[in-house]
C-alpha atoms as a PDB file:
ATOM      1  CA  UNK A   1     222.346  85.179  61.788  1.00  0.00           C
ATOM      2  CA  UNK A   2     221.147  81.285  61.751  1.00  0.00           C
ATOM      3  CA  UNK A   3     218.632  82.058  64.459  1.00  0.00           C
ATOM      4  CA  UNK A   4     216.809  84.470  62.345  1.00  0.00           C
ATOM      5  CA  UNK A   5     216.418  81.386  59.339  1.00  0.00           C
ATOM      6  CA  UNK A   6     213.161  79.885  60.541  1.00  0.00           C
ATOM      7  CA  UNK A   7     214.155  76.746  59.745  1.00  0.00           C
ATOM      8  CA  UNK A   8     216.257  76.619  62.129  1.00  0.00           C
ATOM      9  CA  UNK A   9     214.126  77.666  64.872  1.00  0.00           C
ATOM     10  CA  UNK A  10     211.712  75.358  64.047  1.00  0.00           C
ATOM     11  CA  UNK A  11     214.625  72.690  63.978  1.00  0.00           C
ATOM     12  CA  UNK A  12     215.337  73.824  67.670  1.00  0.00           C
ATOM     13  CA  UNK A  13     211.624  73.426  68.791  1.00  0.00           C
ATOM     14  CA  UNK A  14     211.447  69.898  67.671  1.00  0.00           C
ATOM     15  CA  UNK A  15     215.375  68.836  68.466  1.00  0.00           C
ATOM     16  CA  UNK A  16     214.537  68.779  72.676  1.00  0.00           C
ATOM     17  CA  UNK A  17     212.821  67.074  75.079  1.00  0.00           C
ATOM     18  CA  UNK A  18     209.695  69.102  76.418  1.00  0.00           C
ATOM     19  CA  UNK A  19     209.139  66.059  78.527  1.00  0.00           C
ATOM     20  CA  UNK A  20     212.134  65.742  80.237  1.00  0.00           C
ATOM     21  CA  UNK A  21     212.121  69.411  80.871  1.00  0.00           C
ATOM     22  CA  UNK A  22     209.097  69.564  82.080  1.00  0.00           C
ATOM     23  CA  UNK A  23     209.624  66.713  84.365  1.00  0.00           C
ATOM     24  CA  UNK A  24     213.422  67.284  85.671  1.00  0.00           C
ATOM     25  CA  UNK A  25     213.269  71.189  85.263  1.00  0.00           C
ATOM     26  CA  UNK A  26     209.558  71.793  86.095  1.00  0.00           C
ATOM     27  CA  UNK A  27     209.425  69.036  88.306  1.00  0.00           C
ATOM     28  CA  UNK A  28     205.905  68.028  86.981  1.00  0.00           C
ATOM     29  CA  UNK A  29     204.014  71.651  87.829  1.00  0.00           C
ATOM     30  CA  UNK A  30     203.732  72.347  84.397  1.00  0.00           C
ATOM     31  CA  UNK A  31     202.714  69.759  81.613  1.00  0.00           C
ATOM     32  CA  UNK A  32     205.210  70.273  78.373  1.00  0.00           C
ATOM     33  CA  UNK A  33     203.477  72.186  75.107  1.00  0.00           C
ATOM     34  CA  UNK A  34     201.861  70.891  72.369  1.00  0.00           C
ATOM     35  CA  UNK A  35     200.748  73.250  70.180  1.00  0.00           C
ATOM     36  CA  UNK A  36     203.277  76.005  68.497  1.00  0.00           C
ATOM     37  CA  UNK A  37     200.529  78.403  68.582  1.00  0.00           C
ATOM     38  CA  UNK A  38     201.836  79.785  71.902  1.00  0.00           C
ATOM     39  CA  UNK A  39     198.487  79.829  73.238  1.00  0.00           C
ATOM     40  CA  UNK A  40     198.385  78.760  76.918  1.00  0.00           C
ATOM     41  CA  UNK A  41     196.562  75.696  77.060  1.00  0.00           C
ATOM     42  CA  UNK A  42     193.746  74.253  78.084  1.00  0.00           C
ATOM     43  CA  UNK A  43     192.650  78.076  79.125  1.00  0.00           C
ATOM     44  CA  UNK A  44     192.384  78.988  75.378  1.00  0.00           C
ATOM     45  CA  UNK A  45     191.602  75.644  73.387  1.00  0.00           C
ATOM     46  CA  UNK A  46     188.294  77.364  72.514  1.00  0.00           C
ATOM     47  CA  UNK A  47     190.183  79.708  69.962  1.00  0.00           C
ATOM     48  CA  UNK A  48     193.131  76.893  69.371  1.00  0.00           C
ATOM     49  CA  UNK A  49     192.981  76.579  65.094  1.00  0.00           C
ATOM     50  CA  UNK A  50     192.963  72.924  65.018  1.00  0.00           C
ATOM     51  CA  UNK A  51     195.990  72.837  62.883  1.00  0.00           C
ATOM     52  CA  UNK A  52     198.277  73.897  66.062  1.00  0.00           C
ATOM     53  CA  UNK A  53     196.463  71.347  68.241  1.00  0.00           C
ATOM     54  CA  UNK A  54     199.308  68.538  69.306  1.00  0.00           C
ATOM     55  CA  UNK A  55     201.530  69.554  66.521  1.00  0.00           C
ATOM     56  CA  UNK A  56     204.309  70.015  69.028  1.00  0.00           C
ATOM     57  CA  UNK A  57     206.100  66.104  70.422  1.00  0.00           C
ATOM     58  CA  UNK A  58     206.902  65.794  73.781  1.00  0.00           C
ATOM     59  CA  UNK A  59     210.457  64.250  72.550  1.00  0.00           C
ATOM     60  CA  UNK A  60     212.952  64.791  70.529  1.00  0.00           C
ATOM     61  CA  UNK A  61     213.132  64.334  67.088  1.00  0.00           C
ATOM     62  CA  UNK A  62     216.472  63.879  65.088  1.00  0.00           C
ATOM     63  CA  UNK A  63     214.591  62.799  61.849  1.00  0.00           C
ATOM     64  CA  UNK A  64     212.757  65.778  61.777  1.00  0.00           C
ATOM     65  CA  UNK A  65     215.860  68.170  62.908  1.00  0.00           C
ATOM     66  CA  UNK A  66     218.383  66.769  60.041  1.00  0.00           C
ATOM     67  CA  UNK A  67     215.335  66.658  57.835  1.00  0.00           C
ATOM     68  CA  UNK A  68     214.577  70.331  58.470  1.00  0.00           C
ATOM     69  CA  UNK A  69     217.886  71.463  58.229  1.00  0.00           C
ATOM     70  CA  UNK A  70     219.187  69.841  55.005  1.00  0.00           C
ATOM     71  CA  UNK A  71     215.963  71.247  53.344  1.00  0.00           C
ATOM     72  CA  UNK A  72     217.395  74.328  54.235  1.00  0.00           C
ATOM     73  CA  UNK A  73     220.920  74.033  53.158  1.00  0.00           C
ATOM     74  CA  UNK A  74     222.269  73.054  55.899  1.00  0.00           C
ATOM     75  CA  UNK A  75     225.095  70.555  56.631  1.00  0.00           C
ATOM     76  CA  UNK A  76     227.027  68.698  59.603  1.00  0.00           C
ATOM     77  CA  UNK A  77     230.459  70.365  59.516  1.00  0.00           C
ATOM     78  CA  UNK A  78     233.638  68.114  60.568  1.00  0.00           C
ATOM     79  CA  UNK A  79     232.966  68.950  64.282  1.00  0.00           C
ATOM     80  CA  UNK A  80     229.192  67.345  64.088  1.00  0.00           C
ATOM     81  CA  UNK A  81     227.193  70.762  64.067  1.00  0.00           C
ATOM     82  CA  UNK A  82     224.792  72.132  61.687  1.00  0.00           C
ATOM     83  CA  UNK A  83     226.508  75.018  59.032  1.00  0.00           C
ATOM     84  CA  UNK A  84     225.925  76.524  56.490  1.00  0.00           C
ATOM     85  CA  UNK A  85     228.157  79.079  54.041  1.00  0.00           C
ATOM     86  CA  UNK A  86     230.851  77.891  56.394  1.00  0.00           C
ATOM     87  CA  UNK A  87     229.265  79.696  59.572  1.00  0.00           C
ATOM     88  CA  UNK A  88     228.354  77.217  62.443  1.00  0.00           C
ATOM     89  CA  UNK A  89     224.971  77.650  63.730  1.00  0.00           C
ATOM     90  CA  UNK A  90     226.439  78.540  67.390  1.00  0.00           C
ATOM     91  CA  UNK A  91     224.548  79.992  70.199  1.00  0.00           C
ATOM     92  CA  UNK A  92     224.036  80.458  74.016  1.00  0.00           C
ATOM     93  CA  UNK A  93     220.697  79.956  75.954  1.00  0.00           C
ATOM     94  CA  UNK A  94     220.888  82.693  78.665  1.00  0.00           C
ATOM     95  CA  UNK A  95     218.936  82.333  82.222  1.00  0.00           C
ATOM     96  CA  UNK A  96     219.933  83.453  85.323  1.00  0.00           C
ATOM     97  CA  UNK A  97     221.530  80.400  87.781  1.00  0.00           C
ATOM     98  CA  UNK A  98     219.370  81.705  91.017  1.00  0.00           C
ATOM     99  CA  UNK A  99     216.209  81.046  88.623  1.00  0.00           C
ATOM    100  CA  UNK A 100     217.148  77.362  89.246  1.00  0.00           C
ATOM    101  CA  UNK A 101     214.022  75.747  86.872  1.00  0.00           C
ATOM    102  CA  UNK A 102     214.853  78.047  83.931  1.00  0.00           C
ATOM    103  CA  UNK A 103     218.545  77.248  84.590  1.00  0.00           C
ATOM    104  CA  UNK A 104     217.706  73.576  84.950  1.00  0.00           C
ATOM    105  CA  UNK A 105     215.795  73.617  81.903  1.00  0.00           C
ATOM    106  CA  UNK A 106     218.835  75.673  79.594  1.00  0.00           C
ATOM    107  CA  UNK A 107     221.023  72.515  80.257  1.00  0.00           C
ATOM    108  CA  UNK A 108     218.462  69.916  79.581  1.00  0.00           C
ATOM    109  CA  UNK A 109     217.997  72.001  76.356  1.00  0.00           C
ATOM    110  CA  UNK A 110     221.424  72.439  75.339  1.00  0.00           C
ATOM    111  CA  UNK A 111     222.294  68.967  75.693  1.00  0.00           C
ATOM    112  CA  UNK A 112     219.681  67.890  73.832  1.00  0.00           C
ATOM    113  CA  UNK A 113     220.268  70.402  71.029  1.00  0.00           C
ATOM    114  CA  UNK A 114     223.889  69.470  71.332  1.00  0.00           C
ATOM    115  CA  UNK A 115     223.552  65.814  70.694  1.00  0.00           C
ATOM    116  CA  UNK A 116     220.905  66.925  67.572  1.00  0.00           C
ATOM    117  CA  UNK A 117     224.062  68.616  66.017  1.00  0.00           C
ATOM    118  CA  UNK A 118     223.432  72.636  67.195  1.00  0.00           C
ATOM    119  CA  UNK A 119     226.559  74.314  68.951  1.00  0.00           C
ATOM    120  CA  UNK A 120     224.505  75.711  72.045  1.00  0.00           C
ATOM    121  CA  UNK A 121     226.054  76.070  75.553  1.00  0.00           C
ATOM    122  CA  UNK A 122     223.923  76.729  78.152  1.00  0.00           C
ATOM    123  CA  UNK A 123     224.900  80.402  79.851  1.00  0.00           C
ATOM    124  CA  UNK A 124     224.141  80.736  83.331  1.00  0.00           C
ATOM    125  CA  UNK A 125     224.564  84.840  84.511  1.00  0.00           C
ATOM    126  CA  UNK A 126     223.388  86.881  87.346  1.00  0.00           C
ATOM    127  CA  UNK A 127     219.555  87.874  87.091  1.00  0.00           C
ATOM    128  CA  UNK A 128     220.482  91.191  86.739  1.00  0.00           C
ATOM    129  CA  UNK A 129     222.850  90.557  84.440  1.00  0.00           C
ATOM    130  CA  UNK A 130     220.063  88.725  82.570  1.00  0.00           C
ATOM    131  CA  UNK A 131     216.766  91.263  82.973  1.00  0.00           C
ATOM    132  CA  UNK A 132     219.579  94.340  81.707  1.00  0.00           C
ATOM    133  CA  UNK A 133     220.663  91.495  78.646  1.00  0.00           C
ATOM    134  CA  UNK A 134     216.812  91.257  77.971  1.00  0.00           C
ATOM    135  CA  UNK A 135     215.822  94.567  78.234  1.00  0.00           C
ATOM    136  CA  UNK A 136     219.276  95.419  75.531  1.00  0.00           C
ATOM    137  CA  UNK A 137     218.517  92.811  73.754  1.00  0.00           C
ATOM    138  CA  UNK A 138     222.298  91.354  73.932  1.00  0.00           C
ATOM    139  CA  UNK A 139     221.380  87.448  73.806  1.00  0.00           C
ATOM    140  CA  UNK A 140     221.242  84.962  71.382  1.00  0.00           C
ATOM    141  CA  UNK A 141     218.639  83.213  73.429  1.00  0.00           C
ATOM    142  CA  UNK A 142     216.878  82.713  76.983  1.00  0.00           C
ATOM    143  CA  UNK A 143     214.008  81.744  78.425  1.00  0.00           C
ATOM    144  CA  UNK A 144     211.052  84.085  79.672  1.00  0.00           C
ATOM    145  CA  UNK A 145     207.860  83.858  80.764  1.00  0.00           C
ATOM    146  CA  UNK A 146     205.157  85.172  79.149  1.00  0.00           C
ATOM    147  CA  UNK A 147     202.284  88.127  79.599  1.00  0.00           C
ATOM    148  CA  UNK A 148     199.090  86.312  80.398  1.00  0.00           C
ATOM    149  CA  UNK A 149     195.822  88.271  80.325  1.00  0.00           C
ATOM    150  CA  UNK A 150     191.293  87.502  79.763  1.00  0.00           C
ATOM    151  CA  UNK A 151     192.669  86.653  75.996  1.00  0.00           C
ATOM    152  CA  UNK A 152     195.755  85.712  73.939  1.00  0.00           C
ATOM    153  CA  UNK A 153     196.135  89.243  73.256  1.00  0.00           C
ATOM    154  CA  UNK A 154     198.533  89.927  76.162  1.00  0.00           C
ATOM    155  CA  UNK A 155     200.672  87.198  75.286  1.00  0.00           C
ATOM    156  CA  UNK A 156     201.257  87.567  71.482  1.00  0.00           C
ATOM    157  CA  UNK A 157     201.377  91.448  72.124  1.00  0.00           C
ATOM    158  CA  UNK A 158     204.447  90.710  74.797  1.00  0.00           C
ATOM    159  CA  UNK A 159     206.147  88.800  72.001  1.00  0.00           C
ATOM    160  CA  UNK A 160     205.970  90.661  68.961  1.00  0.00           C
ATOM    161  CA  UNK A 161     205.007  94.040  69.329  1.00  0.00           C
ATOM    162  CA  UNK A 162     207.762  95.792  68.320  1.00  0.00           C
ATOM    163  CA  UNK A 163     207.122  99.129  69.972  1.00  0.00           C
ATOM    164  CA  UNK A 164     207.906  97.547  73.884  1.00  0.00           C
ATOM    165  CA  UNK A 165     211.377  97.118  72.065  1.00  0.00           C
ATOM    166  CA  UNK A 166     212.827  99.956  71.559  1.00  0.00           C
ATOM    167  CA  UNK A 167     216.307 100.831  72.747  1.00  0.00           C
ATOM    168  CA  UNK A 168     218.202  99.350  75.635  1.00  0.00           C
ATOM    169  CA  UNK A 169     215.114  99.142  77.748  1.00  0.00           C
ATOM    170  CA  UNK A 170     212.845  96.645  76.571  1.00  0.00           C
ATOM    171  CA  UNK A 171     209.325  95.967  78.474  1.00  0.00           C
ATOM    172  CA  UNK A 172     208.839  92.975  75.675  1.00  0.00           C
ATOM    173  CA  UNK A 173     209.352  91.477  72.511  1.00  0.00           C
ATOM    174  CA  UNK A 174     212.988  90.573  73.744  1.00  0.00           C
ATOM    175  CA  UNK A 175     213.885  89.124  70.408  1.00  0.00           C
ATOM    176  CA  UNK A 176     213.489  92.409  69.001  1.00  0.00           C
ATOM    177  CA  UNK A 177     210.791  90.635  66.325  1.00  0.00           C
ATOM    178  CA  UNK A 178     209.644  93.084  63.450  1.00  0.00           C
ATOM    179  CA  UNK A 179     206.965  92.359  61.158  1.00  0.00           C
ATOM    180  CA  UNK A 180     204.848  94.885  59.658  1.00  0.00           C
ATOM    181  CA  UNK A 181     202.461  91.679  58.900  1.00  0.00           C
ATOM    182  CA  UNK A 182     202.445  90.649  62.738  1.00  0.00           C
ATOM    183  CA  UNK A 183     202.300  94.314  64.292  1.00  0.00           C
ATOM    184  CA  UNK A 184     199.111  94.717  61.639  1.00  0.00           C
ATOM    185  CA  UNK A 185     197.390  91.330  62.862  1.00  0.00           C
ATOM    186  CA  UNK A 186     198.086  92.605  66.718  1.00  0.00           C
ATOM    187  CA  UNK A 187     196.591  95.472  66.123  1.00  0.00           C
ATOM    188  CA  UNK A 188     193.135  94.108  64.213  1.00  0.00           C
ATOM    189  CA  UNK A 189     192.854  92.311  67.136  1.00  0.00           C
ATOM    190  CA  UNK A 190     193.439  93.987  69.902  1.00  0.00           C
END
């Protein structure tokens, strides 16, 4: 339930290291994000609103993460991790092991979100065992690439249109996102 509070997800983007991941997991091919937007950059920094450009760090920030979350309620619980109503904000960060970057880049993650007071464990698994979890939707989190196409289209459609999610056999929009706002927006602009 914590990981559908916004706040908390935008506590996660700013409590790890995109530098370090992008570096140690990457191995320098591909430079960390800046911009939230989700837009894959420079290719589309013509169409970039200039309120997403470099809003993202390259570091972590633990200011910002226990600023976010007490603004939302939350609180450290005895064990050093953010709750709130009593319930722990506790997760894993699926990738498959054989998919050594994305593997590489769940532990980098989880430590850092670990030390920034979130109960994340990194959850290495089969890649079949993680395409079937994606396609169910039985995660709490992983990392994916993205749809890539001539415009952003392809890539915001693969994320949040909730029609490539239905059932157990999801083509997209893993995290089952459902907005009748969002699905609108897609579909002015496709």
């Amino acid at each position: 339930a914590a990981l559908q509070d916004p706040a908390v997800r935008k506590a996660i983007s700013v409590g790890f290291d995109r530098q370090k991941v992008a570096s140690q997991a990457e191995q320098g091919y591909e430079a960390p994000a800046t911009s939230s937007s989700g837009l894959l950059l420079p290719n589309f920094q013509s169409v970039l609103p200039s309120q997403y450009a470099n809003d993202l760090k390259p570091t972590a920030d633990a200011a910002a993460v226990t600023q976010i979350m007490t603004g939302a309620g939350y609180a450290k619980d005895g064990k050093g991790f953010w709750a709130k109503n009593g319930q722990e904000v506790k997760f894993n960060n699926e990738d498959p092991t054989a998919y050594t970057d994305y593997y590489q880049a769940s532990q980098l993650m989880s430590q850092d979100l670990k030390a920034a007071g979130f109960n994340v464990s990194p959850d290495g698994v089969d890649a079949n065992k993680w395409y079937a979890d994606l396609a169910a939707g039985t995660f709490d989190t992983a990392i994916h690439w993205s749809s890539t196409g001539p415009s952003p289209y392809a890539t915001y459609d693969s994320w949040l249109d909730p029609s490539l999610a239905q059932g157990n056999n999801a083509s997209g929009d893993y995290g089952r996102f459902d907005n009748p706002d969002a699905t609108a927006a897609l579909a002015a602009y496709d």
